[in-house]
Amino acid sequence: MPSTAPRSAASPFRLLLCTLLLALFATLIPSAEASALTTTIAANERTCFFALVDKSGEKVGFYFAVQSGGSFDIDWTVTDPSDTIVIEGERERQGDYIFTAHLIGEYSFCFSNDMSSFSEKLVDFDIMVESEPRPVAPAKPTALTEQTSSLEESIYKLSGSLSSIQRTQKYFRTRENRNVSTVKSTQWRIFAFSISESLLMCGMSAFQVWVVQRFFSGPSRRRQV
C-alpha cells in the first residue's frame, strides 16, 4: 500500500497558505462608504447632499457630471461641518476631486442652478468617504513572504485598473447622454424651424393672392378726354 505521509504533511501547509492569503486580501480592502446618485435640479434651484465623516483624516471623493440641460454646466460648493468652503466651482460641466477631511461631522455637497432661468439640469454624481490605511500583512512564515508580496502588488494593480475602467465608463456615459441631449435639442429646433418656414410660406402665398384679387377686383378707371 503506498504511503500517504507526504500528502498529509502538505495539507496543513496548504491550509495555512490559503488562510494567510484570505487574511491579506481582507486587509487590502479599504472600508468605504459611497453613493451613486442622479438628481434633477430645476432652474433657480439649489440642492444639497450630505456625507458623514466619523474620523479625522479620512479621504472624501467627489465626482459629478452634468448629463443634460442648457450648456451642461452647474455651480457647486463643498463645505465642512463648520460651514467653511472646502472646494467650489462655477459653470463646470464635470469634476473629480479628492480631499482630506480634517473635521468630524457632516460635509455638504451643494449644486446651484441659479445661472439658468428656464433650463433644468440632470446631474450624475458620486460621494465616497473612505479610510484607506496601508495594509499590514499578518505574521507569516518566511517562506511565504515573497508569495504574499507579489499577491499584494497584483491586488493593487487590479484595484488601479478597475478604477481606471470605472472612470472611462463614467466618461463615455456622460458623453453619450450629452450627445443624446444635443441630438434631441437639434431635432426640436429643426422641427420648429420647418413649421415656422411652412407657416411663413403659406402666409406669403395667401397675401399674394389677396393682393392680386384686390388689384383686379377694384373699380375700373376711365380716362377723361
XYZ file of C-alpha atoms in Angstrom:
225
model
C 0.000 0.000 0.000
C 1.505 3.402 -0.934
C 2.360 5.780 1.866
C 0.214 8.913 2.362
C 2.519 10.706 4.783
C 3.750 13.373 2.311
C 0.181 14.249 1.274
C -0.989 14.628 4.866
C 2.049 16.752 5.665
C 1.329 19.081 2.748
C -2.325 19.599 3.689
C -1.661 21.785 6.783
C 0.785 23.856 4.749
C -1.809 24.467 2.010
C -4.443 25.298 4.607
C -2.103 27.778 6.265
C -1.269 29.340 2.888
C -4.945 29.773 1.980
C -5.703 31.292 5.392
C -2.877 33.810 5.088
C -3.884 34.781 1.561
C -7.504 35.348 2.622
C -6.397 37.416 5.604
C -4.113 39.513 3.409
C -6.880 40.084 0.851
C -9.232 41.190 3.642
C -6.719 43.734 4.905
C -6.284 45.162 1.414
C -9.975 46.006 1.054
C -10.476 49.574 2.325
C -13.501 50.463 4.409
C -15.530 52.817 2.234
C -18.992 54.321 2.055
C -20.157 55.571 -1.327
C -23.354 56.675 -3.006
C -24.013 56.980 -6.739
C -26.978 59.251 -7.416
C -28.672 61.110 -10.225
C -30.694 64.220 -9.492
C -32.607 66.849 -11.448
C -32.034 70.479 -10.482
C -34.672 72.918 -11.669
C -33.953 76.483 -12.768
C -33.029 78.859 -9.922
C -32.825 75.919 -7.516
C -30.138 74.879 -5.027
C -29.868 71.253 -3.902
C -27.553 69.891 -1.194
C -26.467 66.398 -0.201
C -24.616 65.356 2.931
C -21.953 62.801 3.837
C -20.936 61.886 7.398
C -17.255 61.697 8.309
C -16.693 59.933 11.628
C -12.901 60.070 11.755
C -10.431 62.889 11.170
C -8.091 62.357 8.248
C -10.451 60.308 6.100
C -10.390 60.731 2.343
C -13.501 62.131 0.669
C -14.044 61.649 -3.053
C -16.499 63.764 -5.023
C -17.377 63.214 -8.698
C -20.094 64.902 -10.752
C -21.055 65.297 -14.404
C -23.927 67.263 -15.943
C -25.759 64.876 -18.248
C -28.287 67.226 -19.870
C -29.732 70.713 -19.709
C -28.618 74.076 -21.030
C -24.869 74.306 -21.648
C -24.187 71.273 -19.407
C -22.753 73.461 -16.630
C -23.532 73.855 -12.924
C -22.278 75.749 -9.866
C -21.214 73.614 -6.905
C -19.819 74.021 -3.407
C -18.400 71.639 -0.777
C -18.439 72.827 2.846
C -17.231 71.219 6.069
C -19.167 70.926 9.373
C -18.072 74.470 10.348
C -19.660 75.901 7.142
C -16.239 76.639 5.679
C -15.927 76.175 1.917
C -13.527 73.341 1.149
C -13.714 73.454 -2.655
C -16.084 75.119 -5.113
C -16.582 75.757 -8.801
C -18.709 77.831 -11.179
C -20.214 76.797 -14.508
C -18.348 73.495 -14.630
C -19.505 70.534 -16.680
C -17.872 67.808 -14.607
C -15.258 67.271 -11.940
C -13.461 64.612 -9.957
C -11.935 65.681 -6.632
C -10.388 64.005 -3.584
C -9.652 65.874 -0.350
C -8.810 65.032 3.259
C -11.483 65.657 5.889
C -9.893 67.259 8.955
C -13.155 67.749 10.881
C -15.644 65.161 12.104
C -19.251 65.724 11.092
C -21.449 66.242 8.039
C -19.965 67.619 4.840
C -22.407 69.235 2.429
C -22.226 68.944 -1.355
C -24.447 71.571 -2.978
C -25.420 72.177 -6.614
C -26.813 75.540 -7.690
C -28.655 76.237 -10.957
C -29.130 79.964 -10.403
C -27.495 80.883 -13.699
C -30.329 79.246 -15.667
C -33.740 80.888 -15.904
C -35.688 78.073 -17.570
C -33.464 75.024 -18.185
C -33.234 72.220 -15.634
C -30.050 70.177 -15.227
C -29.630 66.432 -14.834
C -26.546 65.730 -12.694
C -24.904 62.370 -12.039
C -22.576 62.340 -9.011
C -20.740 60.095 -6.547
C -19.774 60.829 -2.951
C -17.294 58.467 -1.309
C -15.874 58.525 2.203
C -13.111 56.030 2.813
C -10.377 55.206 5.276
C -7.523 53.525 3.479
C -4.546 52.841 5.766
C -1.506 50.999 4.490
C -2.319 47.305 4.952
C -0.048 45.304 7.205
C 0.248 41.621 6.459
C -0.231 39.255 9.389
C 2.605 37.226 10.833
C 3.624 34.640 8.291
C 6.409 32.166 7.715
C 9.482 33.415 5.894
C 8.807 31.017 3.010
C 5.542 32.850 2.190
C 6.941 36.391 2.210
C 7.682 36.513 -1.489
C 4.315 34.999 -2.464
C 2.268 37.385 -0.306
C 4.255 40.404 -1.530
C 3.596 39.510 -5.169
C -0.075 38.935 -4.348
C -0.276 42.336 -2.650
C 1.222 44.071 -5.682
C -1.162 42.198 -8.001
C -4.172 43.305 -5.946
C -3.030 46.938 -6.042
C -2.600 46.733 -9.820
C -6.061 45.224 -10.212
C -7.540 47.940 -7.998
C -5.896 50.666 -10.096
C -7.046 49.066 -13.345
C -10.606 48.774 -12.014
C -10.635 52.453 -11.028
C -9.408 53.405 -14.481
C -12.136 51.319 -16.123
C -14.804 52.915 -13.919
C -13.611 56.414 -14.816
C -13.626 55.530 -18.509
C -17.173 54.159 -18.241
C -18.344 57.322 -16.497
C -16.705 59.450 -19.192
C -18.372 57.568 -22.055
C -21.711 57.572 -20.247
C -21.526 61.339 -19.855
C -20.564 61.820 -23.499
C -23.432 59.587 -24.607
C -26.010 61.429 -22.503
C -24.784 64.810 -23.700
C -24.817 63.726 -27.338
C -28.352 62.361 -26.980
C -29.473 65.611 -25.371
C -27.830 67.635 -28.153
C -29.475 65.486 -30.850
C -32.903 65.864 -29.248
C -32.465 69.623 -28.947
C -31.332 69.855 -32.583
C -34.282 67.780 -33.767
C -36.715 70.046 -31.925
C -35.112 73.162 -33.394
C -35.233 71.729 -36.922
C -38.897 70.790 -36.440
C -39.783 74.241 -35.093
C -37.888 75.945 -37.940
C -39.651 73.783 -40.533
C -43.079 74.576 -39.081
C -42.264 78.301 -38.957
C -40.978 78.217 -42.542
C -44.123 76.419 -43.746
C -46.412 78.876 -41.967
C -44.461 81.811 -43.393
C -44.703 80.442 -46.948
C -48.446 79.856 -46.555
C -48.904 83.364 -45.229
C -46.915 84.908 -48.080
C -48.913 82.908 -50.652
C -52.226 83.999 -49.129
C -51.019 87.612 -49.054
C -50.014 87.481 -52.734
C -53.406 86.010 -53.714
C -55.160 88.747 -51.738
C -53.083 91.479 -53.437
C -53.830 90.092 -56.924
C -57.545 89.849 -56.123
C -57.643 93.417 -54.835
C -55.832 94.632 -57.928
C -58.244 93.074 -60.430
C -61.459 93.431 -58.463
C -61.212 97.201 -57.949
C -63.417 99.712 -59.827
C -62.252 100.420 -63.362
C -60.997 103.877 -64.027
C -61.844 105.627 -67.245
C -59.563 108.096 -68.803
C -61.019 111.546 -69.175
C -60.663 113.016 -72.626
